Coordinates of N, CA and C in Angstrom, one line a residue:
Chain A
X1 N 17.4 -10.5 3.2 CA 18.2 -8.7 2.9 C 16.8 -7.7 4.1
X2 N 18.0 -7.0 3.7 CA 17.1 -5.8 4.3 C 16.2 -5.6 4.0
X3 N 14.5 -4.6 4.7 CA 13.7 -4.1 4.4 C 13.5 -2.3 4.2
X4 N 12.8 -1.7 4.8 CA 11.9 -0.5 4.8 C 11.7 -1.0 6.7
X5 N 12.3 0.4 6.8 CA 13.1 0.7 8.6 C 10.8 2.2 8.6
X6 N 10.9 1.9 9.2 CA 10.3 3.1 10.6 C 9.9 3.1 11.0
X7 N 10.4 4.5 11.6 CA 10.2 4.9 13.3 C 9.2 6.3 13.8
X8 N 8.5 6.1 15.1 CA 8.4 4.5 15.9 C 7.5 4.1 14.8
X9 N 7.4 3.4 15.4 CA 5.9 1.9 15.0 C 5.6 2.2 16.2
X10 N 5.2 2.6 17.0 CA 4.1 3.7 17.4 C 4.0 4.8 18.7
X11 N 3.2 5.7 17.6 CA 3.0 7.0 18.7 C 2.2 7.6 18.9
X12 N 2.3 8.0 20.9 CA 1.0 9.0 20.9 C 1.2 10.5 21.2
X13 N -0.1 10.9 20.8 CA 0.1 12.1 20.7 C -1.1 13.0 21.4
X14 N -0.8 13.5 21.8 CA -2.3 14.6 22.3 C -2.7 16.0 21.0
X15 N -4.2 16.2 20.6 CA -4.3 17.4 19.9 C -3.4 18.6 19.5
X16 N -2.8 19.2 18.6 CA -2.5 20.0 18.4 C -0.9 19.7 19.0
X17 N -0.6 18.9 19.3 CA 1.1 18.7 19.2 C 1.6 17.8 17.2
X18 N 2.7 18.2 17.9 CA 3.7 17.7 16.0 C 3.6 16.8 16.5
X19 N 4.4 15.6 15.2 CA 5.2 14.6 15.3 C 5.7 14.9 13.8
X20 N 7.0 13.4 14.3 CA 7.7 12.9 13.2 C 7.8 12.0 12.4
X21 N 8.0 11.6 11.8 CA 7.9 10.0 11.3 C 9.2 9.9 10.5
X22 N 9.5 8.9 11.4 CA 10.2 8.0 9.9 C 11.1 6.9 9.1
X23 N 11.6 7.3 8.1 CA 11.1 6.0 7.0 C 12.8 5.9 6.7
X24 N 13.1 4.7 6.5 CA 14.7 4.6 5.7 C 14.3 3.0 4.8
X25 N 14.9 3.6 3.4 CA 14.0 2.3 2.4 C 15.1 1.4 2.2
X26 N 14.9 0.8 2.0 CA 15.8 0.1 1.3 C 17.5 -0.1 0.8
X27 N 18.4 -0.1 1.3 CA 19.2 0.6 0.3 C 19.1 0.1 -1.3
X28 N 20.0 0.8 -2.0 CA 19.8 1.5 -3.2 C 17.9 2.0 -3.6
X29 N 17.0 2.2 -2.8 CA 16.3 2.9 -3.4 C 16.1 4.5 -2.9
X30 N 15.6 4.6 -4.5 CA 15.7 6.1 -3.6 C 14.4 6.7 -4.2
X31 N 13.5 5.7 -4.4 CA 12.1 6.5 -4.6 C 11.7 6.5 -3.7
X32 N 10.8 7.1 -2.4 CA 9.7 7.0 -1.3 C 8.3 7.2 -1.4
X33 N 7.7 6.5 -0.9 CA 6.5 6.9 -0.9 C 5.8 7.4 0.9
X34 N 4.8 7.9 0.6 CA 4.3 7.8 2.1 C 2.6 7.7 2.3
X35 N 1.8 6.7 2.9 CA 0.5 6.4 2.6 C 0.2 6.0 4.2
X36 N -1.1 7.2 4.1 CA -1.9 6.8 5.4 C -2.8 5.8 5.3
X37 N -3.4 4.9 6.7 CA -4.2 4.2 7.2 C -5.5 3.7 7.6
X38 N -6.7 4.2 7.3 CA -6.6 4.5 8.4 C -7.9 3.9 8.3
X39 N -8.7 3.2 9.6 CA -8.9 2.1 10.0 C -10.1 1.4 8.9
X40 N -9.9 0.0 8.7 CA -10.6 -0.5 7.5 C -10.6 0.1 6.6
X41 N -9.3 1.3 6.0 CA -9.6 1.6 5.0 C -8.1 1.1 3.8
X42 N -8.2 1.8 2.7 CA -7.1 1.7 2.3 C -6.1 2.2 1.8
X43 N -5.1 2.2 1.5 CA -3.8 3.4 2.2 C -4.2 4.1 1.3
X44 N -4.1 5.9 1.2 CA -4.3 6.3 0.4 C -2.7 7.8 0.9
X45 N -2.4 8.2 -1.4 CA -1.0 8.3 -0.7 C -1.6 9.6 -0.8
X46 N 0.1 10.1 0.6 CA 0.3 11.2 0.8 C 1.3 12.5 -0.2
X47 N 2.5 11.5 0.0 CA 3.3 12.3 -1.0 C 4.8 10.9 -1.9
X48 N 5.2 11.8 -2.6 CA 6.6 11.0 -2.9 C 7.6 11.8 -3.2
X49 N 8.9 11.3 -2.8 CA 10.1 11.8 -3.5 C 10.8 11.1 -4.3
X50 N 12.2 11.6 -5.0 CA 13.1 10.8 -5.8 C 14.0 11.9 -6.3
X51 N 14.9 10.6 -5.4 CA 16.6 11.6 -6.0 C 16.2 13.2 -5.0
X52 N 15.8 13.1 -3.8 CA 15.3 14.8 -2.8 C 14.7 15.3 -3.1
X53 N 14.0 15.2 -4.8 CA 12.8 15.8 -4.6 C 11.5 15.7 -4.7
X54 N 10.8 16.1 -4.3 CA 8.8 16.5 -4.5 C 8.6 15.1 -5.5
X55 N 8.2 14.6 -5.5 CA 7.8 13.5 -7.1 C 6.3 13.8 -8.4
X56 N 5.6 13.7 -6.7 CA 4.3 13.9 -6.2 C 3.2 14.1 -5.6
X57 N 2.3 14.8 -5.1 CA 1.8 14.9 -4.4 C 0.2 13.8 -4.3
X58 N 0.0 14.0 -2.7 CA -1.7 13.3 -3.5 C -2.9 14.2 -2.0
X59 N -3.1 13.2 -1.4 CA -4.1 13.6 -0.5 C -3.3 14.6 1.1
X60 N -2.2 15.0 1.0 CA -1.7 15.9 2.5 C -1.7 16.5 2.7
X61 N -2.5 17.3 3.6 CA -3.0 17.8 4.9 C -1.8 19.5 4.2
X62 N -2.1 20.7 4.2 CA -1.3 21.4 4.1 C -0.2 21.6 5.8
X63 N -0.9 20.4 6.5 CA -0.4 20.6 7.8 C 0.8 19.4 8.5
X64 N 0.9 18.9 7.0 CA 2.0 17.6 6.8 C 3.1 18.2 6.1
X65 N 4.2 18.1 6.9 CA 5.5 18.4 5.4 C 6.5 16.6 5.0
X66 N 7.2 16.5 4.4 CA 7.7 15.9 4.2 C 8.9 16.2 2.6
X67 N 9.4 15.5 3.8 CA 11.4 16.4 3.0 C 11.9 14.2 2.7
X68 N 13.1 14.9 1.6 CA 13.9 12.8 1.2 C 15.9 13.5 1.4
X69 N 16.0 12.9 2.4 CA 17.5 13.7 2.7 C 18.5 12.8 2.1
X70 N 19.9 13.1 1.6 CA 20.9 12.5 1.2 C 20.9 11.2 0.6
X71 N 21.1 9.9 2.2 CA 20.0 9.5 2.2 C 19.6 8.9 2.0
X72 N 18.9 9.3 1.5 CA 17.2 8.5 1.1 C 16.4 8.5 1.8
X73 N 16.9 8.5 3.6 CA 16.0 8.1 3.9 C 14.9 9.9 4.4
X74 N 13.5 9.3 4.6 CA 12.8 10.6 4.2 C 11.9 10.6 5.9
X75 N 10.9 11.7 6.2 CA 10.6 12.5 7.1 C 9.2 13.0 7.0
X76 N 8.7 13.2 7.8 CA 6.9 13.1 7.2 C 7.0 14.3 9.1
X77 N 6.4 15.3 8.5 CA 6.4 16.0 9.9 C 4.7 16.5 10.2
X78 N 3.9 16.7 10.9 CA 2.7 16.8 10.8 C 2.7 17.6 12.3
X79 N 2.1 19.0 12.0 CA 1.9 19.8 13.1 C 0.4 20.2 13.3
X80 N 0.2 20.3 14.1 CA -1.4 20.4 14.8 C -2.4 19.3 14.4
X81 N -1.7 18.2 15.3 CA -2.6 17.5 15.3 C -3.9 17.2 15.5
X82 N -4.7 16.1 15.1 CA -6.2 16.3 14.9 C -6.2 14.9 15.5
X83 N -7.5 15.0 15.8 CA -8.6 13.5 15.8 C -8.0 12.9 15.0
X84 N -8.4 13.2 14.3 CA -8.8 12.0 12.3 C -7.1 11.9 12.0
X85 N -6.3 12.6 12.2 CA -4.5 12.0 12.3 C -4.2 10.4 12.7
X86 N -5.6 9.9 13.5 CA -5.4 8.4 14.0 C -4.8 7.4 13.0
X87 N -4.0 6.8 12.5 CA -4.5 6.1 11.2 C -3.3 5.4 11.3
X88 N -3.3 4.3 10.9 CA -1.0 3.7 10.5 C -0.6 4.5 8.7
X89 N 1.2 5.0 8.9 CA 1.8 5.5 8.2 C 2.2 4.5 7.0
X90 N 2.5 4.3 6.8 CA 3.2 4.3 5.4 C 4.2 4.6 5.0
X91 N 5.5 3.6 4.5 CA 6.7 4.7 3.9 C 6.7 3.4 2.7
X92 N 6.3 3.3 1.8 CA 6.5 2.6 0.5 C 8.2 2.7 -0.5
X93 N 9.3 2.3 -1.2 CA 10.1 2.7 -1.7 C 10.3 1.9 -3.1
X94 N 10.9 2.0 -3.2 CA 10.9 1.5 -4.7 C 12.5 2.3 -5.8
X95 N 12.6 1.6 -6.9 CA 14.0 1.9 -7.3 C 13.9 2.8 -8.4
X96 N 14.2 4.8 -8.2 CA 13.6 4.9 -9.9 C 12.0 5.1 -9.8
X97 N 11.6 6.1 -10.3 CA 10.6 6.4 -10.7 C 10.1 5.3 -12.0
X98 N 11.0 5.0 -12.9 CA 10.7 3.2 -13.6 C 9.9 2.7 -12.4
X99 N 10.3 2.1 -11.6 CA 10.9 0.4 -10.9 C 9.5 0.5 -10.6
X100 N 9.0 -0.3 -11.4 CA 7.3 -0.9 -10.9 C 7.0 -1.2 -8.9
X101 N 7.4 -2.1 -8.4 CA 7.2 -2.6 -7.6 C 7.4 -2.2 -5.9
X102 N 6.6 -1.5 -5.5 CA 6.9 -0.5 -4.6 C 6.5 -1.7 -2.5
X103 N 8.1 -1.6 -2.3 CA 8.1 -2.7 -1.1 C 6.9 -1.5 0.3
X104 N 6.9 -2.5 1.4 CA 5.9 -1.6 2.6 C 7.0 -1.7 2.8
X105 N 7.4 -0.3 4.3 CA 7.7 -0.9 5.7 C 6.7 -1.1 6.5
X106 N 6.7 -1.0 7.9 CA 5.3 -1.8 9.2 C 5.0 -1.3 9.0
X107 N 5.2 0.7 9.1 CA 3.8 1.0 9.0 C 4.5 1.9 10.8
X108 N 4.6 3.2 10.8 CA 3.9 4.1 12.2 C 2.2 3.5 12.7
X109 N 1.9 3.3 14.0 CA 0.7 3.6 14.7 C 1.0 5.0 15.0
X110 N 0.2 6.2 14.9 CA 0.0 7.6 15.5 C -1.1 7.7 15.7
X111 N -2.2 7.3 17.2 CA -2.9 7.8 17.9 C -3.0 9.1 18.1
X112 N -3.9 10.0 18.5 CA -3.8 11.7 18.7 C -4.9 11.2 20.4
X113 N -4.5 11.7 20.2 CA -5.6 11.7 22.0 C -6.6 12.8 22.0
Chain B
X1 N -17.2 7.6 -7.7 CA -16.7 6.1 -8.2 C -15.1 6.0 -7.9
X2 N -14.5 5.1 -7.3 CA -13.2 4.9 -6.9 C -12.3 4.8 -8.5
X3 N -11.7 4.4 -8.4 CA -10.9 4.4 -9.7 C -10.5 2.1 -9.8
X4 N -10.1 2.0 -8.3 CA -10.2 0.9 -8.5 C -11.0 0.3 -7.2
X5 N -12.0 -0.7 -7.8 CA -13.7 -1.4 -7.4 C -12.4 -2.9 -7.3
X6 N -12.9 -3.7 -5.5 CA -12.9 -4.8 -5.1 C -13.8 -4.6 -5.5
X7 N -14.5 -6.6 -5.6 CA -15.6 -7.3 -5.0 C -15.1 -6.9 -2.8
X8 N -16.8 -5.8 -2.4 CA -16.8 -5.9 -1.3 C -16.5 -7.3 -0.8
X9 N -16.6 -8.1 -0.8 CA -16.1 -9.2 0.5 C -16.9 -9.7 2.1
X10 N -17.1 -9.7 2.9 CA -15.7 -11.1 3.2 C -15.9 -12.0 3.1
X11 N -14.6 -12.6 2.2 CA -15.1 -14.2 1.8 C -15.0 -15.3 3.3
X12 N -15.6 -15.8 3.4 CA -15.1 -17.1 4.2 C -15.6 -18.6 3.4
X13 N -14.6 -19.2 3.8 CA -14.2 -20.7 2.8 C -13.7 -21.4 3.2
X14 N -13.9 -22.6 3.6 CA -13.4 -23.4 4.4 C -11.9 -23.9 3.4
X15 N -11.0 -24.4 4.1 CA -9.7 -25.3 3.6 C -9.9 -25.6 2.6
X16 N -9.2 -25.8 1.6 CA -8.9 -26.2 1.0 C -10.1 -25.9 -0.7
X17 N -10.5 -24.3 -0.7 CA -11.5 -24.3 -1.5 C -10.8 -23.0 -2.2
X18 N -11.2 -23.2 -3.6 CA -11.3 -21.9 -4.1 C -12.0 -20.9 -3.9
X19 N -10.9 -19.2 -4.0 CA -11.9 -18.3 -3.8 C -10.7 -17.5 -5.4
X20 N -12.4 -16.6 -6.0 CA -11.7 -16.4 -6.6 C -12.3 -14.2 -6.1
X21 N -11.7 -13.6 -7.0 CA -11.5 -12.1 -6.2 C -11.2 -11.0 -7.6
X22 N -12.0 -10.1 -7.9 CA -11.9 -9.4 -9.3 C -11.6 -8.0 -9.0
X23 N -11.3 -8.0 -9.5 CA -11.3 -6.2 -9.7 C -11.1 -5.6 -10.7
X24 N -12.2 -4.0 -10.8 CA -11.7 -3.8 -12.5 C -11.2 -2.1 -11.9
X25 N -10.6 -1.7 -13.3 CA -9.8 0.0 -12.7 C -10.6 1.1 -13.6
X26 N -10.8 2.1 -13.6 CA -11.6 3.2 -14.5 C -10.7 3.9 -15.3
X27 N -9.3 3.7 -15.7 CA -8.2 4.3 -15.9 C -7.7 4.0 -16.9
X28 N -7.8 3.6 -18.4 CA -7.5 2.7 -19.5 C -5.6 2.4 -19.6
X29 N -5.2 3.6 -19.7 CA -3.8 4.4 -19.7 C -3.2 3.8 -17.8
X30 N -3.9 2.9 -17.1 CA -3.3 2.2 -16.2 C -1.4 1.7 -17.1
X31 N -0.9 0.8 -15.7 CA 0.4 0.5 -17.1 C 0.9 -0.9 -16.5
X32 N 0.7 0.0 -14.6 CA 1.2 -2.4 -14.0 C -0.3 -2.2 -13.0
X33 N 0.4 -3.2 -12.9 CA -1.1 -4.2 -11.6 C -0.8 -4.9 -10.9
X34 N -1.0 -5.1 -9.9 CA -0.3 -5.8 -8.2 C -1.6 -6.8 -8.0
X35 N -1.6 -7.3 -6.6 CA -2.0 -8.1 -6.1 C -1.1 -8.0 -4.5
X36 N -1.4 -7.2 -3.5 CA -0.4 -6.9 -2.7 C -2.1 -8.0 -1.3
X37 N -1.2 -8.5 -0.4 CA -1.9 -9.1 0.5 C -1.3 -7.9 2.0
X38 N -2.4 -7.8 2.7 CA -2.5 -7.5 3.9 C -3.2 -7.7 5.3
X39 N -1.7 -8.1 6.2 CA -2.3 -9.5 6.7 C -2.5 -7.2 8.5
X40 N -3.9 -8.3 9.6 CA -4.6 -7.1 10.1 C -3.4 -6.2 11.7
X41 N -3.0 -4.7 10.7 CA -2.6 -4.0 11.4 C -0.7 -4.1 10.7
X42 N -0.8 -4.9 10.0 CA 1.0 -5.7 9.2 C 0.4 -3.9 7.8
X43 N 1.7 -4.2 7.8 CA 1.8 -3.4 5.9 C 1.9 -4.6 4.6
X44 N 0.7 -4.0 4.3 CA 1.0 -4.3 2.5 C 2.2 -5.1 1.7
X45 N 2.5 -6.5 1.6 CA 2.9 -7.4 1.0 C 2.8 -7.7 -0.6
X46 N 4.0 -7.4 -1.6 CA 2.8 -7.6 -3.0 C 3.0 -9.2 -2.8
X47 N 2.1 -9.7 -3.5 CA 1.9 -11.2 -3.8 C 2.6 -11.4 -5.1
X48 N 2.0 -11.2 -6.0 CA 2.7 -10.5 -7.2 C 1.8 -9.7 -8.5
X49 N 2.8 -9.7 -9.1 CA 2.5 -8.6 -10.2 C 1.7 -9.1 -11.4
X50 N 0.7 -8.3 -11.6 CA -0.1 -9.0 -12.5 C 0.3 -8.6 -14.0
X51 N 0.1 -9.7 -14.9 CA 0.4 -9.4 -16.1 C -0.9 -10.4 -17.5
X52 N -0.7 -9.2 -18.5 CA -2.0 -9.9 -19.5 C -1.5 -11.2 -20.2
X53 N -0.5 -12.0 -20.0 CA -0.2 -13.0 -20.2 C -0.9 -13.9 -19.2
X54 N -1.4 -13.6 -17.7 CA -1.6 -14.6 -16.9 C -0.4 -15.0 -16.3
X55 N 0.1 -15.2 -14.9 CA 1.2 -15.3 -14.4 C 0.6 -16.1 -13.2
X56 N 1.4 -16.6 -12.6 CA 0.6 -18.4 -11.4 C 2.5 -18.6 -11.1
X57 N 1.9 -18.6 -9.6 CA 2.7 -18.2 -8.3 C 2.8 -19.4 -7.9
X58 N 2.5 -21.1 -7.6 CA 2.1 -22.0 -6.8 C 0.1 -22.5 -7.0
X59 N 0.0 -22.0 -5.8 CA -1.2 -21.9 -5.9 C -2.5 -20.5 -5.6
X60 N -1.4 -19.5 -6.7 CA -2.6 -18.5 -6.9 C -2.0 -17.7 -8.8
X61 N -3.0 -17.7 -9.1 CA -3.5 -17.1 -10.1 C -3.0 -16.0 -10.4
X62 N -2.9 -15.0 -11.4 CA -3.0 -13.7 -11.6 C -3.9 -13.7 -12.8
X63 N -4.2 -12.6 -13.3 CA -4.8 -12.6 -14.4 C -5.5 -10.9 -15.1
X64 N -5.2 -10.7 -16.5 CA -5.5 -9.6 -16.6 C -6.2 -9.1 -17.5
X65 N -7.6 -8.6 -17.9 CA -7.6 -8.2 -19.5 C -7.7 -6.9 -19.6
X66 N -7.2 -6.9 -20.3 CA -7.0 -4.8 -20.9 C -8.2 -4.5 -21.0
X67 N -8.7 -4.9 -21.6 CA -9.9 -4.6 -22.8 C -11.0 -4.4 -22.3
X68 N -11.1 -4.5 -20.7 CA -12.1 -5.2 -20.0 C -12.0 -4.4 -18.9
X69 N -11.1 -3.7 -18.5 CA -10.3 -3.4 -17.1 C -10.2 -3.4 -16.5
X70 N -9.9 -5.2 -15.8 CA -10.5 -6.3 -15.4 C -9.6 -6.5 -14.4
X71 N -8.7 -7.1 -13.9 CA -7.9 -8.1 -12.8 C -8.4 -9.4 -11.5
X72 N -8.1 -10.0 -12.4 CA -8.4 -11.2 -11.0 C -6.8 -12.3 -9.9
X73 N -7.3 -12.2 -8.7 CA -6.7 -13.5 -8.9 C -7.3 -14.6 -7.7
X74 N -6.7 -16.2 -8.5 CA -8.3 -17.3 -8.4 C -6.1 -18.0 -6.6
X75 N -7.1 -18.0 -5.6 CA -6.4 -19.0 -4.8 C -7.4 -20.3 -4.4
X76 N -5.6 -21.8 -5.2 CA -6.4 -23.0 -5.6 C -5.8 -23.1 -3.7
X77 N -6.2 -24.2 -3.2 CA -6.0 -25.3 -2.4 C -5.7 -24.3 -0.3
X78 N -6.9 -23.5 -0.4 CA -7.1 -22.4 0.5 C -6.1 -22.9 1.5
X79 N -5.5 -22.1 2.5 CA -4.9 -22.1 3.6 C -5.5 -21.9 4.4
X80 N -5.2 -21.9 5.9 CA -5.8 -21.3 7.1 C -4.5 -20.4 6.7
X81 N -3.4 -19.7 6.8 CA -3.1 -18.8 6.3 C -3.2 -18.0 4.6
X82 N -4.2 -18.2 4.3 CA -4.4 -17.3 3.7 C -5.6 -16.2 3.6
X83 N -5.4 -16.5 5.3 CA -6.5 -15.1 5.5 C -5.9 -13.6 5.7
X84 N -6.3 -13.2 5.5 CA -5.5 -12.0 4.9 C -6.7 -10.4 4.4
X85 N -5.9 -9.8 4.3 CA -7.0 -9.0 3.1 C -6.1 -8.7 1.4
X86 N -7.2 -9.1 0.6 CA -5.4 -8.0 -0.9 C -6.8 -7.2 -1.0
X87 N -5.9 -6.8 -1.1 CA -5.1 -5.2 -2.2 C -5.4 -5.5 -4.1
X88 N -6.2 -4.7 -4.4 CA -5.5 -4.5 -6.1 C -5.3 -3.1 -6.0
X89 N -3.9 -3.3 -6.7 CA -3.2 -1.7 -7.1 C -3.1 -2.0 -8.1
X90 N -3.4 -0.1 -9.0 CA -2.8 -0.4 -10.3 C -2.4 0.6 -10.4
X91 N -1.1 1.1 -10.7 CA 0.2 2.5 -11.1 C -0.6 3.3 -12.4
X92 N -0.2 3.9 -12.5 CA -0.7 5.5 -13.4 C 0.4 6.0 -13.3
X93 N 1.3 6.4 -14.0 CA 2.6 7.5 -13.6 C 3.2 7.5 -12.7
X94 N 3.3 6.3 -12.2 CA 4.3 6.1 -10.8 C 3.3 6.3 -9.7
X95 N 1.3 6.9 -10.0 CA 1.2 6.8 -9.1 C -0.4 5.5 -8.6
X96 N -0.2 5.4 -7.5 CA -0.1 4.3 -7.0 C -1.3 4.1 -6.4
X97 N -2.8 3.2 -6.6 CA -4.1 3.8 -6.9 C -4.1 2.5 -6.3
X98 N -4.6 2.0 -4.5 CA -5.5 0.7 -4.7 C -7.0 0.5 -4.1
X99 N -7.6 -0.7 -4.5 CA -8.7 -0.7 -4.3 C -8.5 -0.9 -2.3
X100 N -10.1 -0.7 -2.4 CA -10.3 -0.9 -0.7 C -10.2 -2.4 0.4
X101 N -9.6 -3.5 -0.7 CA -9.3 -4.5 -0.3 C -10.4 -5.6 0.1
X102 N -10.2 -6.9 0.0 CA -11.3 -7.6 -0.6 C -11.0 -8.5 0.9
X103 N -10.8 -8.9 1.6 CA -11.1 -9.7 3.5 C -11.8 -11.2 3.4
X104 N -10.3 -12.0 2.9 CA -10.7 -13.6 3.2 C -10.3 -14.0 4.6
X105 N -11.0 -15.2 4.8 CA -11.1 -15.8 6.6 C -11.9 -17.2 5.8
X106 N -10.4 -18.2 5.4 CA -10.6 -19.8 5.4 C -10.0 -20.2 6.6
X107 N -11.4 -21.0 7.2 CA -11.7 -21.5 7.7 C -11.2 -23.1 8.3
X108 N -11.3 -24.0 9.5 CA -11.0 -24.9 9.7 C -11.9 -25.9 8.9

């Protein structure tokens, strides 16, 4: 079965650089969530989209922005990277706002040097 | 206080042992409940949803007590491959809240 695809899987950037993470949800899953997971931490919700509109916002820094496109894939744009942005970034998807279960992608490991 | 609290762990148990994880949540309006499993450096994977009537999937049993705002996961006859971090997840208005996770290590 098709799963959630994230790219790149690993990314190394320097401080103050920008990064773009991509998420391709499971076909027909129209709701996308972004999470940040630091070492030894639980996933922290950043932002979500339903039908290409932002549906909820969590602890996403102002330096980050995201959008969902017409094919339902989503991109997380990160600017002025800081050392503390080093983390695993997961994308999760589900069907509709009312659907229960979120399916996670494999994550992008971002390292900021 | 975190919205979802779990046993801190870690749990180190021998193969074949039975182990139980507990989780409490603070918002009584929470609507749905899950246990996810996360292996090191991997994504969380749904283990099972949790219902008030309790549900069982092989060696795994999950229970929900809405009155006490308490969720549990029981693993029987634990296997080496059960070693992972188990995340309690609570859904309120499509906002998924994660517990900090409980690490389980099953030893031969």
